[in-house]
Coordinates of C-alpha atoms in Angstrom, one line a residue:
M1 CA 0.0 -22.9 38.0
V2 CA 2.3 -23.8 35.3
F3 CA 2.0 -22.1 31.9
A4 CA 2.4 -23.9 28.8
G5 CA 5.7 -24.4 27.2
I6 CA 7.6 -21.4 26.1
S7 CA 10.1 -22.1 23.4
Y8 CA 13.0 -19.8 22.9
V9 CA 16.9 -19.8 22.2
R10 CA 19.5 -16.9 22.4
G11 CA 22.5 -18.5 21.3
L12 CA 24.1 -19.4 24.7
Q13 CA 27.1 -21.0 23.4
A14 CA 28.7 -17.5 22.3
Q15 CA 30.0 -16.0 25.7
S16 CA 32.6 -14.1 23.8
V17 CA 29.8 -11.7 22.3
T18 CA 27.8 -11.0 25.4
V19 CA 27.2 -7.4 26.2
H20 CA 28.8 -6.0 29.1
A21 CA 30.5 -9.4 29.7
M22 CA 27.5 -11.0 31.2
T23 CA 28.0 -14.6 32.7
Q24 CA 26.5 -17.5 31.1
A25 CA 23.8 -17.5 34.0
Q26 CA 22.9 -13.9 33.5
M27 CA 22.6 -14.6 29.7
K28 CA 20.1 -17.3 30.4
A29 CA 18.0 -15.2 33.0
W30 CA 17.8 -12.5 30.0
S31 CA 16.9 -15.3 27.7
G32 CA 14.1 -16.1 29.9
A33 CA 13.0 -12.5 30.1
E34 CA 12.6 -12.4 26.5
A35 CA 11.0 -15.5 26.0
L36 CA 8.4 -14.1 28.7
R37 CA 8.0 -11.0 26.8
Q38 CA 7.0 -13.1 23.7
F39 CA 4.7 -15.3 25.8
L40 CA 2.8 -12.1 27.2
F41 CA 2.5 -10.6 23.9
H42 CA 0.5 -13.6 22.7
L43 CA -1.6 -13.9 25.8
K44 CA -5.1 -12.9 25.7
A45 CA -6.3 -10.1 27.8
K46 CA -8.9 -12.3 29.4
D47 CA -6.2 -14.9 30.3
L48 CA -4.3 -12.4 32.6
E49 CA -6.0 -13.8 35.9
Q50 CA -3.9 -17.0 35.3
L51 CA -0.7 -15.1 36.4
S52 CA -1.3 -15.5 40.1
L53 CA 1.3 -14.6 42.7
G54 CA 3.8 -17.4 43.0
S55 CA 2.8 -19.3 39.8
P56 CA 5.8 -20.9 38.3
V57 CA 6.6 -21.0 34.5
Q58 CA 8.1 -23.7 32.6
F59 CA 10.5 -23.1 29.6
A60 CA 10.6 -25.5 26.7
G61 CA 13.8 -25.6 24.9
L62 CA 15.8 -23.4 27.2
E63 CA 17.7 -25.2 30.0
G64 CA 18.9 -23.7 33.1
V65 CA 16.1 -21.1 33.3
E66 CA 13.1 -21.0 35.9
A67 CA 10.7 -18.2 36.6
K68 CA 7.9 -17.4 39.0
V69 CA 5.3 -14.5 39.2
S70 CA 6.6 -12.0 41.8
R71 CA 3.7 -9.4 41.2
A72 CA 0.4 -10.4 39.9
P73 CA -1.5 -8.1 37.5
S74 CA -2.2 -4.9 39.0
D75 CA -2.9 -1.2 38.2
D76 CA -0.2 1.2 38.1
P77 CA -1.6 4.6 36.7
I78 CA 1.8 6.2 36.7
N79 CA 3.7 3.7 34.9
C80 CA 1.4 1.8 33.1
K81 CA -1.8 4.0 32.4
D82 CA -4.8 2.0 31.1
G83 CA -2.8 -1.3 31.5
K84 CA -1.8 -3.6 34.1
V85 CA 1.9 -4.3 35.6
V86 CA 2.9 -7.9 36.3
G87 CA 6.3 -8.9 37.7
F88 CA 8.5 -12.2 37.4
E89 CA 11.6 -13.4 39.0
I90 CA 13.8 -15.4 36.7
S91 CA 16.6 -17.4 37.6
G92 CA 19.4 -18.5 35.2
S93 CA 22.0 -21.1 36.1
S94 CA 25.2 -22.3 34.3
G95 CA 28.1 -24.2 35.6
G96 CA 27.1 -24.0 39.2
A97 CA 26.6 -20.3 38.9
S98 CA 23.1 -18.9 39.4
T99 CA 21.7 -15.2 39.0
L100 CA 18.3 -13.9 40.0
L101 CA 16.8 -11.4 37.8
A102 CA 13.5 -9.3 38.5
N103 CA 11.6 -7.8 35.7
D104 CA 8.3 -5.8 35.6
F105 CA 6.2 -5.6 32.5
C106 CA 3.4 -3.3 31.4
L107 CA 0.8 -5.0 29.5
K108 CA -1.8 -2.9 27.6
P109 CA -4.6 -3.7 25.0
A110 CA -3.3 -3.6 21.4
K111 CA -4.2 -0.4 19.6
S112 CA -4.1 0.5 16.0
T113 CA -1.1 2.1 14.9
V114 CA -2.2 3.2 11.6
S115 CA -5.7 4.4 10.9
S116 CA -7.9 2.4 8.5
P117 CA -8.4 4.9 5.8
K118 CA -11.5 4.3 3.4
A119 CA -9.7 5.9 0.5
V120 CA -7.0 4.2 -1.8
I121 CA -4.9 7.1 -1.5
N122 CA -4.8 9.2 1.8
I123 CA -2.4 11.9 1.9
R124 CA -1.5 14.5 4.6
G125 CA 0.1 17.5 3.2
D126 CA 0.4 18.4 -0.5
L127 CA 0.1 16.1 -3.4
S128 CA 1.5 16.4 -6.7
L129 CA 0.2 14.2 -9.6
R130 CA 2.4 14.1 -12.8
G131 CA 2.5 12.2 -15.7
N132 CA 0.4 9.1 -16.5
I133 CA -1.7 8.4 -13.3
E134 CA -4.5 5.7 -13.3
V135 CA -6.7 4.4 -10.4
L136 CA -8.6 1.1 -11.0
G137 CA -11.0 0.0 -8.3
G138 CA -14.6 1.3 -9.0
D139 CA -16.4 2.8 -6.1
K140 CA -13.1 2.1 -3.8
A141 CA -11.1 4.7 -6.1
K142 CA -11.2 7.6 -3.3
V143 CA -8.4 10.0 -2.6
L144 CA -8.3 12.1 0.7
V145 CA -5.6 15.0 0.4
D146 CA -5.1 17.1 3.7
G147 CA -3.4 19.9 1.6
K148 CA -3.3 21.2 -1.9
V149 CA -3.5 19.0 -5.2
V150 CA -1.7 19.9 -8.2
G151 CA -1.6 17.3 -11.4
S152 CA -0.9 17.4 -14.9
G153 CA -0.8 14.6 -17.6
S154 CA -3.3 11.9 -17.7
L155 CA -5.2 11.3 -14.7
S156 CA -8.1 8.8 -14.6
G157 CA -10.1 6.4 -12.3
I158 CA -10.7 8.6 -9.3
S159 CA -14.2 8.2 -7.9
F160 CA -13.9 11.1 -5.1
L161 CA -11.4 13.4 -4.6
Q162 CA -11.4 15.7 -1.3
A163 CA -9.0 18.1 -0.4
K164 CA -8.4 20.7 2.2
G165 CA -6.4 23.0 -0.1
D166 CA -6.8 23.9 -3.6
V167 CA -7.2 21.4 -6.5
E168 CA -5.4 22.3 -9.5
L169 CA -5.6 19.8 -12.3
S170 CA -4.5 20.2 -16.2
G171 CA -3.8 17.7 -18.9
S172 CA -6.4 15.0 -19.4
S173 CA -8.5 13.9 -16.5
S174 CA -11.5 11.8 -16.0
N175 CA -12.9 11.3 -12.6
G176 CA -16.0 11.4 -10.4
I177 CA -16.3 13.9 -7.7
V178 CA -13.7 16.5 -6.7
F179 CA -14.5 18.5 -3.3
S180 CA -12.1 21.2 -2.0
E181 CA -12.2 23.3 0.7
Q182 CA -10.6 26.0 -1.2
N183 CA -10.6 26.6 -4.7
I184 CA -11.0 24.2 -7.8
L185 CA -9.0 25.3 -11.2
L186 CA -9.4 22.7 -13.9
S187 CA -7.8 23.2 -17.4
G188 CA -6.9 20.7 -20.4
S189 CA -9.5 18.2 -20.9
G190 CA -11.4 15.9 -18.7
S191 CA -15.1 15.3 -17.5
Y192 CA -16.3 15.1 -13.9
N193 CA -19.7 14.0 -12.2
A194 CA -19.4 16.8 -9.6
L195 CA -17.2 19.8 -8.9
Q196 CA -17.7 21.3 -5.4
A197 CA -15.6 24.1 -3.8
M198 CA -16.1 26.1 -0.7
G199 CA -13.9 28.8 -2.5
N200 CA -14.3 29.3 -6.2
I201 CA -14.3 27.2 -9.3
Q202 CA -12.4 28.2 -12.6
L203 CA -12.7 26.1 -15.7
S204 CA -10.9 26.4 -19.2
G205 CA -10.1 24.2 -22.0
T206 CA -12.5 21.4 -22.7
V207 CA -13.2 20.4 -19.2
S208 CA -16.9 19.4 -18.5
A209 CA -18.8 18.6 -15.4
A210 CA -22.4 17.2 -14.6
S211 CA -22.5 19.7 -11.8
A212 CA -20.3 22.4 -10.4
I213 CA -21.3 24.1 -7.0
A214 CA -19.4 26.9 -5.3
N215 CA -19.8 28.9 -2.2
G216 CA -17.6 31.7 -4.2
A217 CA -17.7 32.6 -8.0
I218 CA -17.7 30.2 -10.6
S219 CA -16.0 30.9 -14.1
L220 CA -16.4 29.0 -17.3
R221 CA -14.4 29.5 -20.7
G222 CA -15.6 27.2 -23.4
N223 CA -16.8 24.4 -20.9
Q224 CA -19.9 22.6 -20.6
V225 CA -21.7 22.2 -17.1
T226 CA -25.4 20.7 -16.9
D227 CA -26.1 22.1 -13.4
L228 CA -24.3 25.2 -12.1
R229 CA -24.9 26.6 -8.5
A230 CA -23.0 29.4 -6.9
I231 CA -23.3 31.6 -4.0
G232 CA -21.0 33.9 -5.7
P233 CA -20.9 35.6 -9.1
V234 CA -20.7 33.7 -12.5
T235 CA -18.7 34.2 -15.5
L236 CA -19.4 32.7 -18.9
A237 CA -17.1 33.0 -21.8
G238 CA -15.5 31.2 -24.5
D239 CA -18.6 29.4 -25.9
A240 CA -19.7 27.9 -22.7
T241 CA -22.7 25.8 -22.4
V242 CA -24.8 25.5 -19.4
G243 CA -28.0 23.5 -18.8
M244 CA -29.5 25.0 -15.6
L245 CA -27.6 28.2 -14.0
R246 CA -28.2 29.3 -10.5
T247 CA -26.5 32.0 -8.4
K248 CA -27.4 34.4 -5.5
S249 CA -24.9 37.1 -7.1
N250 CA -24.5 38.4 -10.6
V251 CA -23.6 36.9 -14.0
H252 CA -21.3 38.2 -16.5
H253 CA -22.2 36.8 -19.9
Q254 CA -19.3 37.1 -22.2
G255 CA -20.2 34.7 -25.1
V256 CA -21.7 31.3 -24.7
K257 CA -23.1 28.6 -27.0
L258 CA -26.3 28.1 -24.9
V259 CA -27.7 28.7 -21.2
N260 CA -31.0 26.8 -21.2
Q261 CA -32.2 28.2 -18.0
A262 CA -30.8 30.8 -15.5
F263 CA -32.0 31.9 -12.0
V264 CA -30.2 35.0 -10.8
E265 CA -30.7 36.9 -7.7
G266 CA -28.6 39.8 -8.6
D267 CA -28.0 41.5 -12.3
Y268 CA -27.2 39.9 -15.4
L269 CA -24.9 41.5 -17.9
H270 CA -25.4 40.0 -21.4
E271 CA -22.5 41.7 -22.8
R272 CA -21.6 39.3 -25.8
Y273 CA -23.4 36.5 -28.0
G274 CA -25.3 33.6 -26.9
P275 CA -29.1 32.9 -26.1
V276 CA -30.7 32.3 -22.8
N277 CA -33.6 30.3 -23.3
G278 CA -35.3 31.2 -20.0
G279 CA -35.5 31.8 -16.3
Q280 CA -35.7 34.7 -13.9
Y281 CA -33.5 37.7 -12.4
R282 CA -34.2 39.8 -9.4
G283 CA -31.9 42.7 -10.2
Q284 CA -31.4 44.2 -13.8
L285 CA -30.9 42.8 -17.2
S286 CA -28.7 44.7 -19.3
G287 CA -25.7 44.4 -22.1
P288 CA -25.8 45.1 -25.7
S289 CA -26.8 41.2 -26.6
R290 CA -29.9 41.3 -24.0
A291 CA -32.2 40.7 -26.9
E292 CA -31.0 37.0 -27.0
N293 CA -32.2 36.6 -23.2
R294 CA -35.6 35.3 -22.6
M295 CA -35.3 35.6 -18.8
T296 CA -38.1 37.6 -16.9
R297 CA -37.7 40.0 -14.0
N298 CA -38.9 38.6 -10.7
P299 CA -38.4 41.0 -7.9
N300 CA -39.2 38.6 -5.2
L301 CA -36.7 35.9 -6.4
L302 CA -34.9 34.1 -3.6
L303 CA -32.7 31.0 -4.2
D304 CA -31.9 28.2 -1.8
I305 CA -28.3 27.2 -2.5
P306 CA -27.0 25.8 0.9
A307 CA -23.2 26.6 1.6
L308 CA -20.8 23.8 1.3
T309 CA -19.3 22.8 4.7
P310 CA -15.9 21.2 5.7
A311 CA -15.8 17.4 5.9
T312 CA -13.6 15.5 8.5
L313 CA -11.0 13.7 6.9
D314 CA -9.3 10.5 8.2
T315 CA -5.7 11.5 9.0
P316 CA -3.2 8.7 8.3
T317 CA -0.4 7.8 10.6
F318 CA 2.6 5.2 11.2
D319 CA 5.1 4.1 13.7
A320 CA 7.1 1.1 12.8
Y321 CA 8.2 0.1 16.4
P322 CA 5.1 -1.3 17.6
Y323 CA 5.2 -3.7 14.9
K324 CA 8.7 -5.1 15.8
S325 CA 7.2 -7.7 18.3
M326 CA 5.0 -8.8 15.4
A327 CA 7.9 -9.4 13.0
N328 CA 9.1 -12.9 12.0
Y329 CA 12.6 -11.3 11.2
V330 CA 13.7 -8.1 13.2
F331 CA 17.1 -6.9 11.7
E332 CA 19.4 -4.7 13.7
R333 CA 23.1 -3.9 14.1
Q334 CA 25.0 -4.5 17.2
G335 CA 28.7 -3.3 16.8
G336 CA 29.9 -4.8 13.4
D337 CA 27.5 -7.6 13.5
T338 CA 23.9 -8.1 12.3
K339 CA 21.5 -9.6 14.8
V340 CA 18.3 -11.2 13.5
T341 CA 15.5 -11.9 16.1
V342 CA 13.3 -14.7 14.8
R343 CA 9.6 -15.2 15.7
S344 CA 7.1 -17.6 14.5
V345 CA 9.2 -19.4 12.0
S346 CA 8.8 -23.3 11.3
H347 CA 12.0 -25.3 12.3
V348 CA 13.6 -22.3 13.8
L349 CA 13.3 -21.6 17.7
D350 CA 12.4 -18.2 18.3
G351 CA 15.6 -16.1 19.4
T352 CA 18.3 -13.8 18.1
Y353 CA 21.0 -15.0 15.8
F354 CA 23.8 -13.7 13.6
L355 CA 23.4 -13.0 10.1
V356 CA 26.8 -14.4 8.8
G357 CA 28.4 -16.2 5.7
S358 CA 31.5 -17.5 4.3
G359 CA 32.4 -18.4 0.9
G360 CA 29.8 -20.0 -0.9
N361 CA 27.4 -20.2 2.2
Q362 CA 26.1 -16.8 2.6
D363 CA 23.2 -15.3 4.5
Y364 CA 22.6 -17.9 7.2
L365 CA 21.2 -17.6 10.7
C366 CA 23.7 -18.9 13.2
T367 CA 24.2 -19.0 16.9
S368 CA 27.7 -17.4 16.7
N369 CA 29.2 -14.4 14.7
R370 CA 31.2 -16.8 12.4
Y371 CA 29.8 -19.4 10.1
S372 CA 30.1 -23.0 10.7
P373 CA 27.6 -25.7 9.8
S374 CA 27.3 -26.9 13.6
S375 CA 25.9 -23.3 14.5
C376 CA 24.0 -22.3 11.7
V377 CA 20.3 -23.1 11.3
A378 CA 18.9 -21.4 8.1
K379 CA 19.6 -19.8 5.0
I380 CA 17.1 -16.8 4.5
C381 CA 18.2 -15.0 1.2
T382 CA 19.5 -16.2 -1.9
G383 CA 22.2 -13.7 -3.8
Y384 CA 23.1 -13.3 -7.3
S385 CA 25.4 -16.3 -6.7
D386 CA 26.3 -18.6 -3.9
Y387 CA 29.2 -16.4 -3.3
N388 CA 27.0 -13.1 -3.0
S389 CA 25.1 -11.9 0.2
C390 CA 22.0 -10.3 -0.2
F391 CA 22.7 -7.7 2.5
Q392 CA 24.9 -4.6 2.6
F393 CA 24.8 -2.3 5.6
D394 CA 26.2 1.5 5.0
A395 CA 27.1 2.4 8.6
A396 CA 27.5 6.0 7.7
S397 CA 23.8 6.4 6.3
Q398 CA 22.5 3.6 8.6
T399 CA 20.8 2.1 5.5
W400 CA 20.5 -1.7 4.7
K401 CA 20.8 -2.7 0.9
I402 CA 19.2 -5.9 -0.1
N403 CA 19.4 -7.4 -3.6
G404 CA 19.4 -11.0 -4.9
A405 CA 18.6 -13.5 -7.5
K406 CA 15.4 -12.8 -9.5
D407 CA 13.6 -15.7 -10.9
A408 CA 11.4 -15.2 -14.0
N409 CA 9.0 -17.3 -11.9
K410 CA 7.2 -14.9 -9.4
S411 CA 6.6 -17.6 -7.0
I412 CA 10.3 -18.1 -6.6
S413 CA 11.2 -15.8 -3.6
T414 CA 14.5 -14.2 -3.2
M415 CA 14.1 -13.9 0.7
V416 CA 12.6 -16.1 2.9
P417 CA 8.7 -15.4 3.3
G418 CA 7.3 -13.3 6.3
V419 CA 7.3 -9.9 8.0
L420 CA 10.6 -8.1 7.8
W421 CA 11.4 -5.3 10.4
F422 CA 14.5 -3.2 10.2
E423 CA 16.2 -0.6 12.5
G424 CA 17.2 2.2 10.1
N425 CA 16.8 2.8 6.4
V426 CA 16.1 0.3 3.8
E427 CA 16.9 0.0 -0.1
A428 CA 15.0 -3.0 -1.2
G429 CA 16.7 -3.7 -4.7
T430 CA 16.3 -6.3 -7.3
G431 CA 14.3 -9.6 -6.5
N432 CA 11.0 -11.2 -5.9
Y433 CA 9.8 -10.7 -2.6
H434 CA 6.9 -12.3 -0.4
N435 CA 7.4 -10.1 2.4
T436 CA 6.1 -7.1 4.6
W437 CA 8.8 -4.7 4.8
L438 CA 9.1 -2.5 7.7
A439 CA 11.7 0.2 8.4
T440 CA 12.1 2.7 11.2
G441 CA 13.6 5.2 8.8
N442 CA 13.1 5.7 5.0
L443 CA 12.5 3.0 2.3
K444 CA 13.1 2.9 -1.3
T445 CA 13.2 0.5 -3.9
Q446 CA 15.8 0.0 -6.5
G447 CA 16.3 -2.1 -9.7
E448 CA 13.6 -4.9 -10.9
H449 CA 12.0 -5.1 -7.7
L450 CA 8.7 -7.1 -7.1
S451 CA 7.0 -7.3 -3.8
Y452 CA 3.9 -9.3 -2.5
S453 CA 3.1 -8.4 1.1
V454 CA 2.7 -11.6 3.0
N455 CA -1.4 -11.5 3.0
Y456 CA -1.3 -10.7 -0.8
A457 CA 1.0 -13.5 -1.5
D458 CA -0.6 -16.9 -2.5
Y459 CA -0.5 -19.8 0.2
A460 CA 1.7 -22.0 -1.7
W461 CA 4.4 -19.0 -2.2
V462 CA 4.4 -18.4 1.5
C463 CA 3.7 -21.6 3.4
K464 CA 5.2 -24.1 0.9
S465 CA 7.9 -21.9 -0.7
S466 CA 10.1 -23.9 -3.2
R467 CA 13.2 -22.2 -2.0
Y468 CA 12.5 -22.1 1.8
S469 CA 9.9 -24.9 2.3
R470 CA 11.1 -25.4 6.1
L471 CA 10.9 -21.9 7.0
A472 CA 7.1 -21.1 6.8
P473 CA 6.0 -17.9 8.8
S474 CA 3.9 -20.0 11.2
N475 CA 1.7 -17.2 12.4
F476 CA 0.4 -17.1 8.7
C477 CA 0.6 -20.9 8.1
L478 CA -1.5 -22.9 10.3
P479 CA -1.3 -26.7 10.5
G480 CA -4.2 -28.5 8.7
Q481 CA -5.3 -25.3 6.6
A482 CA -4.5 -24.9 2.9
E483 CA -5.0 -21.1 2.8
L484 CA -3.2 -18.2 4.6
Q485 CA -4.0 -17.0 7.8
S486 CA -4.4 -13.2 7.6
V487 CA -2.3 -11.3 9.9
S488 CA -3.1 -7.3 9.9
A489 CA 0.5 -6.7 9.3
G490 CA 0.6 -8.6 6.6
N491 CA -1.5 -6.1 4.6
I492 CA 1.4 -3.9 4.4
C493 CA 4.0 -4.4 1.5
F494 CA 6.1 -1.2 2.7
G495 CA 5.9 0.9 5.8
A496 CA 8.4 3.5 6.8
G497 CA 9.0 6.0 9.6
G498 CA 8.9 5.6 13.5
V499 CA 8.8 7.5 16.7
K500 CA 12.2 7.2 18.8
D501 CA 12.9 9.3 22.0
G502 CA 9.9 11.4 21.1
N503 CA 11.0 12.4 17.6
Y504 CA 9.6 11.3 14.5
L505 CA 12.5 9.6 12.2
G506 CA 12.4 8.7 8.7
G507 CA 8.9 8.0 6.9
K508 CA 9.7 8.7 3.3
I509 CA 8.8 5.9 1.0
T510 CA 10.5 6.2 -2.7
L511 CA 9.0 3.9 -5.4
A512 CA 11.7 4.0 -8.3
A513 CA 12.8 2.2 -11.4
S514 CA 10.3 -0.6 -12.4
A515 CA 8.6 -1.5 -9.0
E516 CA 5.4 -3.6 -8.7
V517 CA 3.8 -3.7 -5.1
F518 CA 1.4 -6.2 -4.0
G519 CA 0.2 -4.7 -0.8
D520 CA -0.3 -1.4 1.0
V521 CA 2.1 1.4 1.0
V522 CA 2.2 3.1 4.3
A523 CA 4.6 6.3 4.6
G524 CA 5.0 7.9 8.0
D525 CA 6.1 11.1 6.1
I526 CA 6.0 11.2 2.1
L527 CA 5.6 9.1 -0.6
E528 CA 7.4 9.6 -4.2
T529 CA 7.0 7.4 -7.2
G530 CA 8.7 7.4 -10.5
G531 CA 9.5 5.2 -13.3
S532 CA 6.8 2.5 -14.1
T533 CA 5.2 2.0 -10.8
V534 CA 2.3 -0.6 -10.1
I535 CA 0.6 -0.6 -6.7
H536 CA -1.9 -3.2 -5.7
G537 CA -3.2 -1.9 -2.5
F538 CA -4.0 1.5 -0.6
I539 CA -1.3 4.2 -0.3
S540 CA -1.2 6.6 2.7
A541 CA 1.3 9.4 3.7
A542 CA 1.2 10.9 7.1
N543 CA 3.6 13.9 6.8
L544 CA 4.9 13.3 10.2
G545 CA 8.6 13.9 9.3
S546 CA 10.8 16.9 8.5
T547 CA 11.1 17.0 5.1
G548 CA 9.0 19.8 4.5
D549 CA 7.9 18.5 0.8
G550 CA 4.5 17.0 -0.1
S551 CA 4.0 13.5 -1.7
S552 CA 4.3 13.1 -5.3
L553 CA 3.0 10.5 -8.0
K554 CA 4.9 10.8 -11.4
A555 CA 5.9 9.3 -14.5
S556 CA 3.6 6.0 -14.9
T557 CA 1.8 5.3 -11.6
R558 CA -1.1 2.8 -11.5
V559 CA -3.2 2.0 -8.3
D560 CA -5.0 -1.3 -8.8
L561 CA -7.6 -2.7 -6.6
S562 CA -9.2 -5.1 -8.9
N563 CA -9.1 -8.8 -8.2
L564 CA -7.7 -8.8 -4.6
P565 CA -7.3 -12.0 -2.9
K566 CA -9.4 -12.7 0.2
S567 CA -6.6 -13.0 2.4
F568 CA -5.6 -9.3 1.5
Q569 CA -7.7 -6.4 3.5
P570 CA -6.3 -3.1 2.1
G571 CA -6.3 -0.4 4.9
E572 CA -6.5 -3.0 7.8
H573 CA -3.3 -2.8 9.7
K574 CA -4.1 -2.9 13.4
P575 CA -2.7 -5.6 15.5
A576 CA -5.0 -8.7 16.3
A577 CA -7.6 -7.8 18.8
S578 CA -6.6 -10.4 21.5
S579 CA -2.9 -9.2 21.6
L580 CA -1.1 -7.2 24.2
L581 CA 1.4 -4.5 23.7
V582 CA 4.2 -5.6 26.1
T583 CA 6.7 -3.1 27.5
L584 CA 9.6 -3.8 30.1
L585 CA 9.4 -1.3 32.9
W586 CA 12.4 -2.1 34.6
S587 CA 14.8 -4.9 35.6
R588 CA 17.4 -5.5 38.4
Y589 CA 19.3 -8.2 39.8
Q590 CA 18.3 -9.6 43.2

């Protein structure tokens, strides 16, 4: 059987830069191996049966390369658990020389590399909220924290906050439901629909709540609660106001404006001022101000106050490495050179190129490691001037630093649109970007940075770019269509961190200065915001790294989920269901 053509180029003219002094024939064989891997990645699982033993492969755009199936798809529970192993013999020939390369690949159904959280903010570890924090998005404004939450300043727009640890909020807050598996401590001002704690609830300032429910104790100091239910004791002080009070323990009345009704299984100590208009108690009513208490004794009073129980949190995670094969541009360092592997870009053959420049010609993809018009196929970034490159690489910190021209028109992109993948750390600086940024290390923004994830950006910006019209990411821009083809990775604007040699590396995302982000922010470790930050998408931080610190949102941070384009699906990052995860098991020369 002859398969459909596979297009791939690897820059075969540059023999001087081949690894381990490979011959041209060996280079061609390895080019064929990479082309096959790309072909397998896009193959649907149901089409594996086409790979019968001995079937030949045709390569379009790659001369001197032939291949055939040497091992039909078969089970290998040791080397490829839950998948299939398929083998190829690939021959490369050049100038009368030839070589035969045998490769075995493991093919597995693609799995999600990031959970799809149902919350706009999903944090593993502690979360610090400082400054002016605003969440817009109606019933989608849900926050999950697998740790402690500490906040001050202005906090608004959260419909549901759920935490494994304590929730301590001060300042001005206006939110919906707060649930803690530990304690809730609120001060300052703010109003809530419901407070629910498996531990204690302590309110002060002018905080008010429609309901407050606790497995432990509840303490009010000048607060208003319409419906109060506690398994533990209740303390009322500082002109507190309660509509309905129910507790299976005791009440210490230290001064209130009003308690309308109270039902108490234990004792009621009416120590200071404030009326109780009615209700029942089971134990004793005492205290110097008990004359203001109109409750009656019921020795058989039993209250049904169910205990709150833990809820399951959807734990986030992230690993950049499985996304490498989904990226339009993969940036890696090899010796002193920058290599860029290109996939699914119109007018550029899939393959690996050098990123080079000279004089007024900067940031070109070329088949050799020196700029020349004959070997360079595309310019992928626009610097501050024709003589400035967008890219700097700091070898000591393994950090890519990207800065370029920022046009007043947001539709004019600094970088070629598409999914970008970097080996190492990234500092995304000044410019307008219509890109998904993925880094195996840490990632932070600098300067006047504006980023749209590919799925969030407008079709015309990505597929008809005024600056890069010939370089459309073809997996997002299908022929004959006038709207973006959503690709799951394109929902991410920033993703950082990855597993290498069994260790989790990087994963810290820092949004600094005046950053505006259109798309999801997915940190494998922690997230920090500062300055004036706006995020139009979901946030998650998996706390998988070694920083030991929690995530923090501070200064002015706004998370806005209003008016999202239909091509953007926040929280959905899994690879396409029809794709395969392809891993090279082993290679050898025959």
